[in-house]
Amino acid sequence: MFSFFKKKSPAPPAVTPPAPEAPPSVSAPVLPAAPAEPAALIVPSNLVMAPTATAPAAPPVRSSWMAKLKTGLRKTGTSIATVFTGTQIDDALYEDLESALLMADTGVKATEHLLEDLKRRVKDSKTTDPTAVKGLLVQSLAALLAPLQKPLRIGQYTPTVIMVTGVNGAGKTTSIGKLTRHLASEGATVLLAAADTFRAAAKEQLGVWADRNTVDIISQEGGDPAAVAFDAVSAGKARGRDVVLVDTAGRLPTQLHLMEELKKIKRVIQKTGPLQDLGNTTSQSANSVPPHEILLVIDGNTGQNALSQVKAFDDILGLTGLIVTKLDGTAKGGVLAAIARERPLPVYFIGVGEKLEDLETFNAQEFAQALLS
Ligand SMILES: Nc1nc2c(ncn2[C@@H]2O[C@H](COP(=O)(O)OP(=O)(O)OP(=O)(O)O)[C@@H](O)[C@H]2O)c(=O)[nH]1
C-alpha cells in the first residue's frame, strides 16, 4: 500500500537489498513507472498489490476488493455499459456515450477527450462490434487515469508529516483511522494530531481510532489547531515516530477565514524545521520541511463539486495528493476522469465503505475495469 524508504544506516554505501519475501497469497508489488527515484531505497510494501495487464492473476485479497469496487461503481457503470448493447457503432452510440459520461460526472473536458481518443482507437482497430468498443473505452479511461496512480511514500523522513484536509463529512477522520491501521500493520509507528478542535466529537472519534490502533494521539482541549499540529510534529520528532497524521476540521473553500487557518496550520508545521532526509544524506532538500504531504479527502458522491474542491484547496494549499471516499454506491464515479483531465493530483487511496479495511490504493486499470464492468 505504501512505498517505504529504507532507514539510513551509517554502515557501508547503500546496496539494494533483496525484495522482502512475499507472503504466498500476495503478488509481487507493482509500482507505476516513476521518474528517477532519489538514491534512497524504496522497499515496496507487501501491501502494494496493484496488478497490471501483464501481472499474474490477482491475489484473493485484491480480487475481493475488486468485487467491492465493482459493486460500488455499478450505479455509475450501468448507464455507461448500456450504451454498448446495440449492434452498430454509429453517431447515436457516441451521442449516448457522451450523455452517459456527463451523467457520471466525467465533466465536459474529460468526456470530449475520451470520445476523441475512443474514436481514434476504434478507427485503428477497425472493429465493428460495440462490445469491443467498450473494451477500448476501458483502455482509454485507464490511460487517462494512469497519471493519478502513485504510491504514498513513507519513511523518507522521520517522521513523515501528513496533513489531511477536506470539507465537512468528506471522510477525513475515518480515512485517517483506516490509514493508521494500514501503516501500523506494516510496522510503522504513527502519531495522530487532533487538530480538529472545533467539532467536539472529532477528538473523541480520533481517540477511538488511536485506541483501536494502539497509536498515540496529541490533542488540546479547545486549543488552537496550529498549536496542536506543532506539538504533534515536535512530539513525533522527539519520539522518533515514522508518521504524524494531522487531522483538520472540515471546511468549505468559500469560508476564507477557515482556509486562512489551514494556511496557518501549514506554516506552523513548516516552522518545526527540516527533517532529516533519509534519501538525501548530503544536502537538506527543500521538501524535507514538513508537511511532506497535504492530502485532500473528497467524497466521491459529490461528483463535479469534488473537482471544484480539489481546485480550490490546491490553489490555496498546494495539495500533494487525494483520498477519494464513498465510492461504494456512487453514480458519479466519472469524477476521477475529470480530475485526471483538469487537476491531475495523485489519488493515493480510495474508500469503498465505512470499515477499517475499506481503504485501498488506487489502480487506474482496475478502476477503469470496475467502472465499465
Ligand atoms: N460508505 C462510506 N462511508 C464513508 C466512507 N468514508 C467515510 N464514510 C462515512 O462518512 C461519514 C463522515 O466521515 P468522517 O470521517 O467523520 O468525516 P470528516 O471529514 O472527518 O467529518 P468532519 O470532521 O465533520 O469534517 C461517516 O459516517 C463515515 O463512516 C466510505 O469510503 N464509504
Tab-separated table of C-alpha atoms and ligand atoms in Angstrom:
chain	number	residue	atom	x	y	z
A	1	MET	CA	0.000	0.000	0.000
A	2	PHE	CA	2.887	2.349	0.621
A	3	SER	CA	6.430	2.870	-0.515
A	4	PHE	CA	8.727	2.684	2.434
A	5	PHE	CA	12.140	4.264	2.323
A	6	LYS	CA	14.816	2.162	3.956
A	7	LYS	CA	16.055	3.933	7.030
A	8	LYS	CA	19.500	5.449	6.891
A	9	SER	CA	22.310	3.381	8.244
A	10	PRO	CA	25.815	4.692	8.941
A	11	ALA	CA	27.270	1.463	7.554
A	12	PRO	CA	28.707	0.997	4.025
A	13	PRO	CA	27.120	2.589	0.966
A	14	ALA	CA	23.554	1.562	0.434
A	15	VAL	CA	23.071	-1.603	-1.512
A	16	THR	CA	19.705	-2.639	-2.820
A	17	PRO	CA	18.539	-5.396	-0.537
A	18	PRO	CA	16.718	-8.409	-1.901
A	19	ALA	CA	12.974	-7.848	-2.021
A	20	PRO	CA	11.304	-8.941	1.179
A	21	GLU	CA	9.827	-12.387	0.912
A	22	ALA	CA	6.214	-12.014	-0.073
A	23	PRO	CA	3.583	-13.983	1.734
A	24	PRO	CA	2.179	-16.692	-0.525
A	25	SER	CA	-1.193	-15.005	-1.014
A	26	VAL	CA	0.300	-11.693	-2.136
A	27	SER	CA	1.644	-10.989	-5.599
A	28	ALA	CA	4.843	-9.112	-6.244
A	29	PRO	CA	4.190	-5.418	-5.822
A	30	VAL	CA	3.977	-3.371	-8.955
A	31	LEU	CA	4.766	0.292	-8.709
A	32	PRO	CA	3.765	2.592	-11.542
A	33	ALA	CA	6.556	3.741	-13.807
A	34	ALA	CA	8.069	6.564	-11.832
A	35	PRO	CA	10.526	9.258	-12.728
A	36	ALA	CA	14.036	8.735	-11.415
A	37	GLU	CA	13.883	7.987	-7.705
A	38	PRO	CA	16.375	9.500	-5.286
A	39	ALA	CA	19.264	7.458	-4.017
A	40	ALA	CA	17.314	6.196	-1.024
A	41	LEU	CA	15.869	2.797	-1.364
A	42	ILE	CA	12.220	2.150	-1.789
A	43	VAL	CA	11.300	-1.060	-0.111
A	44	PRO	CA	7.987	-1.990	-1.615
A	45	SER	CA	5.416	-2.920	0.940
A	46	ASN	CA	3.795	-6.305	0.842
A	47	LEU	CA	0.514	-4.449	0.731
A	48	VAL	CA	1.251	-2.828	-2.631
A	49	MET	CA	-0.691	-5.222	-4.711
A	50	ALA	CA	-1.649	-3.330	-7.808
A	51	PRO	CA	-1.734	-5.766	-10.708
A	52	THR	CA	-1.096	-4.647	-14.267
A	53	ALA	CA	-2.264	-6.149	-17.511
A	54	THR	CA	0.844	-8.336	-17.578
A	55	ALA	CA	0.838	-9.273	-13.893
A	56	PRO	CA	-0.153	-12.723	-12.743
A	57	ALA	CA	-3.700	-13.357	-11.573
A	58	ALA	CA	-4.820	-11.035	-8.775
A	59	PRO	CA	-4.415	-12.435	-5.276
A	60	PRO	CA	-7.549	-13.240	-3.261
A	61	VAL	CA	-7.345	-10.077	-1.116
A	62	ARG	CA	-7.187	-7.779	-4.103
A	63	SER	CA	-9.859	-9.678	-6.025
A	64	SER	CA	-12.359	-9.368	-3.171
A	65	TRP	CA	-11.531	-5.677	-3.158
A	66	MET	CA	-12.210	-5.573	-6.906
A	67	ALA	CA	-15.617	-7.159	-6.346
A	68	LYS	CA	-16.392	-4.454	-3.791
A	69	LEU	CA	-15.219	-1.738	-6.132
A	70	LYS	CA	-17.310	-3.131	-8.996
A	71	THR	CA	-20.380	-3.254	-6.795
A	72	GLY	CA	-19.707	0.234	-5.552
A	73	LEU	CA	-19.348	1.654	-9.024
A	74	ARG	CA	-22.248	-0.266	-10.535
A	75	LYS	CA	-24.552	2.754	-10.408
A	76	THR	CA	-22.070	4.713	-12.494
A	77	GLY	CA	-21.178	1.837	-14.787
A	78	THR	CA	-24.611	0.520	-15.655
A	79	SER	CA	-25.705	3.619	-17.540
A	80	ILE	CA	-22.444	3.720	-19.465
A	81	ALA	CA	-22.470	-0.014	-20.215
A	82	THR	CA	-25.995	0.054	-21.697
A	83	VAL	CA	-24.661	2.278	-24.480
A	84	PHE	CA	-22.841	-0.744	-25.899
A	85	THR	CA	-25.804	-3.116	-26.048
A	86	GLY	CA	-26.758	-2.181	-29.644
A	87	THR	CA	-25.458	-3.729	-32.839
A	88	GLN	CA	-23.861	-0.762	-34.560
A	89	ILE	CA	-21.096	1.716	-33.958
A	90	ASP	CA	-22.643	4.942	-35.164
A	91	ASP	CA	-23.186	8.568	-34.195
A	92	ALA	CA	-26.092	7.559	-31.951
A	93	LEU	CA	-23.751	5.337	-29.916
A	94	TYR	CA	-21.252	8.150	-29.417
A	95	GLU	CA	-24.052	10.591	-28.521
A	96	ASP	CA	-25.450	8.175	-25.932
A	97	LEU	CA	-21.960	7.615	-24.573
A	98	GLU	CA	-21.397	11.353	-24.302
A	99	SER	CA	-24.610	11.746	-22.274
A	100	ALA	CA	-23.771	8.738	-20.061
A	101	LEU	CA	-20.273	10.060	-19.328
A	102	LEU	CA	-21.613	13.514	-18.498
A	103	MET	CA	-24.273	11.976	-16.244
A	104	ALA	CA	-21.482	10.120	-14.417
A	105	ASP	CA	-19.869	13.497	-13.672
A	106	THR	CA	-16.954	12.939	-16.008
A	107	GLY	CA	-17.124	16.602	-16.969
A	108	VAL	CA	-17.056	18.203	-20.411
A	109	LYS	CA	-13.271	18.230	-20.899
A	110	ALA	CA	-12.664	14.605	-19.927
A	111	THR	CA	-15.740	13.472	-21.882
A	112	GLU	CA	-14.505	15.233	-25.030
A	113	HIS	CA	-11.069	13.738	-24.546
A	114	LEU	CA	-12.411	10.214	-24.012
A	115	LEU	CA	-14.709	10.373	-27.053
A	116	GLU	CA	-11.947	11.640	-29.308
A	117	ASP	CA	-9.489	9.043	-28.029
A	118	LEU	CA	-12.073	6.276	-28.320
A	119	LYS	CA	-12.925	7.173	-31.915
A	120	ARG	CA	-9.240	7.004	-32.774
A	121	ARG	CA	-8.887	3.606	-31.103
A	122	VAL	CA	-11.991	2.297	-32.902
A	123	LYS	CA	-10.614	3.518	-36.235
A	124	ASP	CA	-7.194	1.970	-35.591
A	125	SER	CA	-8.636	-1.365	-34.501
A	126	LYS	CA	-11.195	-1.408	-37.382
A	127	THR	CA	-13.678	-3.069	-35.046
A	128	THR	CA	-17.384	-3.205	-35.918
A	129	ASP	CA	-18.519	-4.712	-32.620
A	130	PRO	CA	-19.977	-2.383	-29.953
A	131	THR	CA	-18.817	-4.741	-27.188
A	132	ALA	CA	-15.247	-4.388	-28.410
A	133	VAL	CA	-15.712	-0.610	-28.256
A	134	LYS	CA	-16.458	-0.938	-24.551
A	135	GLY	CA	-13.101	-2.709	-24.141
A	136	LEU	CA	-11.415	0.149	-25.989
A	137	LEU	CA	-13.131	2.644	-23.688
A	138	VAL	CA	-11.662	0.783	-20.686
A	139	GLN	CA	-8.216	1.216	-22.267
A	140	SER	CA	-8.835	4.873	-22.964
A	141	LEU	CA	-10.086	5.560	-19.436
A	142	ALA	CA	-7.203	3.618	-17.872
A	143	ALA	CA	-4.715	5.676	-19.908
A	144	LEU	CA	-6.385	8.920	-18.793
A	145	LEU	CA	-6.346	7.841	-15.132
A	146	ALA	CA	-2.802	6.415	-15.161
A	147	PRO	CA	-1.074	9.645	-14.018
A	148	LEU	CA	-3.170	9.573	-10.822
A	149	GLN	CA	-1.735	6.212	-9.759
A	150	LYS	CA	1.136	6.779	-7.389
A	151	PRO	CA	2.152	5.184	-4.083
A	152	LEU	CA	2.358	7.263	-0.931
A	153	ARG	CA	5.992	7.361	0.139
A	154	ILE	CA	6.585	6.793	3.809
A	155	GLY	CA	9.857	6.646	5.682
A	156	GLN	CA	11.963	9.167	3.810
A	157	TYR	CA	11.710	11.463	6.809
A	158	THR	CA	11.289	10.693	10.468
A	159	PRO	CA	8.506	11.496	10.842
A	160	THR	CA	6.752	11.832	7.501
A	161	VAL	CA	4.187	14.522	8.268
A	162	ILE	CA	0.840	14.228	6.512
A	163	MET	CA	-1.767	16.962	6.830
A	164	VAL	CA	-5.305	15.874	5.986
A	165	THR	CA	-7.922	18.387	4.821
A	166	GLY	CA	-11.373	18.438	3.287
A	167	VAL	CA	-14.934	19.705	3.533
A	168	ASN	CA	-17.193	18.635	6.407
A	169	GLY	CA	-18.115	14.988	6.371
A	170	ALA	CA	-15.897	14.032	3.409
A	171	GLY	CA	-14.438	11.178	5.463
A	172	LYS	CA	-11.200	12.677	6.805
A	173	THR	CA	-11.265	11.176	10.267
A	174	THR	CA	-12.455	7.792	9.019
A	175	SER	CA	-9.747	7.749	6.333
A	176	ILE	CA	-7.105	8.685	8.916
A	177	GLY	CA	-8.274	5.750	11.026
A	178	LYS	CA	-8.078	3.380	8.066
A	179	LEU	CA	-4.687	4.746	7.035
A	180	THR	CA	-3.370	4.404	10.572
A	181	ARG	CA	-4.388	0.800	10.650
A	182	HIS	CA	-2.605	0.070	7.362
A	183	LEU	CA	0.512	1.921	8.478
A	184	ALA	CA	0.557	0.185	11.845
A	185	SER	CA	0.055	-3.201	10.202
A	186	GLU	CA	3.158	-2.524	8.132
A	187	GLY	CA	5.147	-1.812	11.255
A	188	ALA	CA	5.148	1.987	11.000
A	189	THR	CA	4.770	3.942	14.220
A	190	VAL	CA	2.052	6.574	13.987
A	191	LEU	CA	1.167	9.663	15.965
A	192	LEU	CA	-2.189	11.334	15.413
A	193	ALA	CA	-2.748	15.059	15.822
A	194	ALA	CA	-6.331	16.036	16.639
A	195	ALA	CA	-6.149	19.465	15.042
A	196	ASP	CA	-9.907	19.483	14.521
A	197	THR	CA	-10.523	21.444	17.682
A	198	PHE	CA	-13.928	22.741	16.530
A	199	ARG	CA	-16.026	19.626	16.430
A	200	ALA	CA	-16.324	18.295	19.952
A	201	ALA	CA	-16.720	14.707	18.761
A	202	ALA	CA	-13.751	14.769	16.352
A	203	LYS	CA	-11.116	14.383	19.053
A	204	GLU	CA	-13.030	11.504	20.643
A	205	GLN	CA	-13.550	9.909	17.219
A	206	LEU	CA	-9.840	10.089	16.521
A	207	GLY	CA	-9.188	8.857	20.068
A	208	VAL	CA	-11.216	5.740	19.298
A	209	TRP	CA	-9.107	5.134	16.197
A	210	ALA	CA	-5.987	5.741	18.258
A	211	ASP	CA	-7.083	3.172	20.841
A	212	ARG	CA	-8.053	0.703	18.154
A	213	ASN	CA	-4.729	1.045	16.501
A	214	THR	CA	-2.596	1.484	19.587
A	215	VAL	CA	-1.057	4.700	18.429
A	216	ASP	CA	-0.530	7.989	20.273
A	217	ILE	CA	-2.776	10.979	19.928
A	218	ILE	CA	-1.939	14.605	20.642
A	219	SER	CA	-4.909	16.826	21.419
A	220	GLN	CA	-5.685	20.005	23.313
A	221	GLU	CA	-8.935	20.979	24.993
A	222	GLY	CA	-10.385	23.750	22.765
A	223	GLY	CA	-6.862	24.668	21.691
A	224	ASP	CA	-5.507	26.349	18.583
A	225	PRO	CA	-5.340	23.780	15.766
A	226	ALA	CA	-1.976	25.126	14.576
A	227	ALA	CA	-0.568	24.705	18.094
A	228	VAL	CA	-1.846	21.111	18.260
A	229	ALA	CA	-0.191	20.398	14.913
A	230	PHE	CA	3.082	21.981	16.066
A	231	ASP	CA	3.082	19.971	19.304
A	232	ALA	CA	2.295	16.772	17.437
A	233	VAL	CA	5.111	17.187	14.911
A	234	SER	CA	7.541	18.099	17.707
A	235	ALA	CA	6.413	15.047	19.699
A	236	GLY	CA	6.668	12.882	16.590
A	237	LYS	CA	10.254	14.054	16.105
A	238	ALA	CA	11.159	13.574	19.753
A	239	ARG	CA	9.614	10.112	19.897
A	240	GLY	CA	11.078	9.045	16.551
A	241	ARG	CA	7.700	8.208	15.020
A	242	ASP	CA	7.534	7.183	11.368
A	243	VAL	CA	4.388	9.132	10.560
A	244	VAL	CA	2.461	12.060	12.030
A	245	LEU	CA	-1.078	12.356	10.683
A	246	VAL	CA	-2.689	15.742	11.252
A	247	ASP	CA	-6.494	15.741	11.183
A	248	THR	CA	-8.057	19.134	10.483
A	249	ALA	CA	-11.606	20.417	10.851
A	250	GLY	CA	-13.889	20.246	7.835
A	251	ARG	CA	-14.435	23.499	5.963
A	252	LEU	CA	-15.726	24.831	2.687
A	253	PRO	CA	-13.254	26.562	0.371
A	254	THR	CA	-15.590	29.569	0.399
A	255	GLN	CA	-15.042	30.023	4.150
A	256	LEU	CA	-12.000	32.173	3.613
A	257	HIS	CA	-11.112	32.700	7.271
A	258	LEU	CA	-11.091	28.925	7.761
A	259	MET	CA	-8.946	28.462	4.664
A	260	GLU	CA	-6.559	31.054	6.151
A	261	GLU	CA	-6.484	28.905	9.259
A	262	LEU	CA	-5.401	25.898	7.166
A	263	LYS	CA	-2.603	28.002	5.679
A	264	LYS	CA	-1.575	28.894	9.207
A	265	ILE	CA	-1.505	25.223	10.250
A	266	LYS	CA	0.733	24.517	7.248
A	267	ARG	CA	3.022	27.475	8.075
A	268	VAL	CA	3.299	26.483	11.726
A	269	ILE	CA	4.118	22.872	10.821
A	270	GLN	CA	6.828	24.235	8.494
A	271	LYS	CA	8.292	26.083	11.478
A	272	THR	CA	9.137	22.793	13.172
A	273	GLY	CA	12.076	22.824	10.757
A	274	PRO	CA	13.530	20.444	8.213
A	275	LEU	CA	13.637	16.756	8.960
A	276	GLN	CA	16.475	14.505	8.068
A	277	ASP	CA	16.026	13.289	4.518
A	278	LEU	CA	16.990	9.629	4.577
A	279	GLY	CA	17.077	9.609	0.805
A	280	ASN	CA	19.451	12.543	0.543
A	281	THR	CA	22.241	12.351	3.072
A	282	THR	CA	24.406	15.081	1.565
A	283	SER	CA	22.168	18.118	1.486
A	284	GLN	CA	18.900	19.105	3.046
A	285	SER	CA	16.309	19.145	0.302
A	286	ALA	CA	13.626	21.821	0.425
A	287	ASN	CA	10.846	19.305	0.806
A	288	SER	CA	12.422	17.855	3.939
A	289	VAL	CA	10.478	20.663	5.628
A	290	PRO	CA	7.142	19.267	6.806
A	291	PRO	CA	4.318	18.840	5.975
A	292	HIS	CA	5.577	16.350	3.390
A	293	GLU	CA	2.099	15.579	2.173
A	294	ILE	CA	-1.028	17.730	2.139
A	295	LEU	CA	-3.936	15.494	1.286
A	296	LEU	CA	-7.474	16.436	0.380
A	297	VAL	CA	-10.202	13.945	1.190
A	298	ILE	CA	-13.096	14.134	-1.267
A	299	ASP	CA	-16.436	12.405	-1.183
A	300	GLY	CA	-16.830	10.506	-4.467
A	301	ASN	CA	-20.579	11.073	-4.290
A	302	THR	CA	-20.243	14.795	-4.798
A	303	GLY	CA	-19.126	14.495	-8.423
A	304	GLN	CA	-18.176	17.748	-10.118
A	305	ASN	CA	-18.339	19.515	-6.776
A	306	ALA	CA	-15.406	17.353	-5.688
A	307	LEU	CA	-13.418	18.672	-8.661
A	308	SER	CA	-14.161	22.258	-7.559
A	309	GLN	CA	-12.925	21.360	-4.076
A	310	VAL	CA	-9.712	19.909	-5.493
A	311	LYS	CA	-9.024	23.088	-7.465
A	312	ALA	CA	-9.869	25.420	-4.575
A	313	PHE	CA	-7.854	23.571	-1.898
A	314	ASP	CA	-4.955	23.071	-4.305
A	315	ASP	CA	-4.843	26.767	-5.207
A	316	ILE	CA	-4.720	27.733	-1.546
A	317	LEU	CA	-2.588	24.992	-0.010
A	318	GLY	CA	-0.658	23.256	-2.786
A	319	LEU	CA	-2.021	19.734	-2.416
A	320	THR	CA	0.205	16.696	-2.882
A	321	GLY	CA	-2.498	14.062	-3.182
A	322	LEU	CA	-6.077	12.916	-2.748
A	323	ILE	CA	-8.116	10.315	-0.931
A	324	VAL	CA	-11.436	9.632	-2.637
A	325	THR	CA	-14.044	8.175	-0.266
A	326	LYS	CA	-17.532	6.707	-0.596
A	327	LEU	CA	-17.012	5.128	-3.982
A	328	ASP	CA	-19.439	2.480	-2.750
A	329	GLY	CA	-22.779	3.161	-4.344
A	330	THR	CA	-21.909	6.313	-6.232
A	331	ALA	CA	-23.372	7.260	-9.607
A	332	LYS	CA	-20.647	9.856	-10.016
A	333	GLY	CA	-17.507	7.740	-10.291
A	334	GLY	CA	-16.598	9.558	-13.503
A	335	VAL	CA	-15.284	12.470	-11.461
A	336	LEU	CA	-11.875	10.802	-11.295
A	337	ALA	CA	-11.601	11.217	-15.063
A	338	ALA	CA	-12.475	14.897	-14.660
A	339	ILE	CA	-9.745	15.239	-12.014
A	340	ALA	CA	-7.265	13.446	-14.304
A	341	ARG	CA	-8.024	15.874	-17.101
A	342	GLU	CA	-8.264	19.115	-15.135
A	343	ARG	CA	-6.176	18.795	-11.957
A	344	PRO	CA	-4.177	15.554	-12.072
A	345	LEU	CA	-3.102	15.002	-8.469
A	346	PRO	CA	-2.108	11.560	-7.214
A	347	VAL	CA	-5.004	9.563	-5.804
A	348	TYR	CA	-3.230	7.708	-3.032
A	349	PHE	CA	-6.258	5.852	-1.705
A	350	ILE	CA	-9.883	5.185	-2.391
A	351	GLY	CA	-12.536	4.250	0.162
A	352	VAL	CA	-15.432	1.917	-0.565
A	353	GLY	CA	-17.020	1.502	2.838
A	354	GLU	CA	-17.015	2.518	6.457
A	355	LYS	CA	-14.967	-0.382	7.793
A	356	LEU	CA	-11.299	-0.194	8.656
A	357	GLU	CA	-10.311	-2.421	5.779
A	358	ASP	CA	-12.296	-0.437	3.195
A	359	LEU	CA	-9.373	1.626	2.008
A	360	GLU	CA	-7.112	0.637	-0.859
A	361	THR	CA	-4.550	2.015	-3.211
A	362	PHE	CA	-5.802	3.437	-6.484
A	363	ASN	CA	-5.091	1.432	-9.590
A	364	ALA	CA	-6.076	3.067	-12.900
A	365	GLN	CA	-6.612	-0.157	-14.828
A	366	GLU	CA	-8.695	-1.754	-12.073
A	367	PHE	CA	-10.750	1.369	-11.614
A	368	ALA	CA	-11.482	1.661	-15.349
A	369	GLN	CA	-12.438	-2.006	-15.493
A	370	ALA	CA	-14.649	-1.782	-12.399
A	371	LEU	CA	-16.347	1.349	-13.671
A	372	LEU	CA	-17.260	-0.198	-17.021
A	373	SER	CA	-17.845	-3.792	-15.930
B	1	LIG	N1	-19.982	4.452	2.689
B	1	LIG	C1	-18.858	5.059	3.079
B	1	LIG	N2	-18.893	5.888	4.122
B	1	LIG	C2	-17.752	6.508	4.485
B	1	LIG	C3	-16.524	6.309	3.806
B	1	LIG	N3	-15.579	7.081	4.415
B	1	LIG	C4	-16.223	7.719	5.431
B	1	LIG	N4	-17.528	7.392	5.490
B	1	LIG	C5	-18.576	7.871	6.405
B	1	LIG	O1	-18.743	9.271	6.225
B	1	LIG	C6	-19.154	9.879	7.432
B	1	LIG	C7	-18.257	11.084	7.731
B	1	LIG	O2	-16.963	10.604	7.991
B	1	LIG	P1	-15.907	11.401	8.885
B	1	LIG	O3	-14.651	10.631	8.829
B	1	LIG	O4	-16.474	11.723	10.215
B	1	LIG	O5	-15.797	12.725	8.055
B	1	LIG	P2	-14.909	14.017	8.370
B	1	LIG	O6	-14.469	14.522	7.053
B	1	LIG	O7	-13.871	13.707	9.357
B	1	LIG	O8	-16.035	14.944	9.004
B	1	LIG	P3	-15.844	16.399	9.716
B	1	LIG	O9	-14.827	16.218	10.784
B	1	LIG	O10	-17.205	16.720	10.206
B	1	LIG	O11	-15.417	17.322	8.660
B	1	LIG	C8	-19.095	8.795	8.498
B	1	LIG	O12	-20.389	8.300	8.717
B	1	LIG	C9	-18.203	7.728	7.868
B	1	LIG	O13	-18.495	6.440	8.346
B	1	LIG	C10	-16.513	5.413	2.678
B	1	LIG	O14	-15.495	5.176	1.978
B	1	LIG	N5	-17.721	4.823	2.357
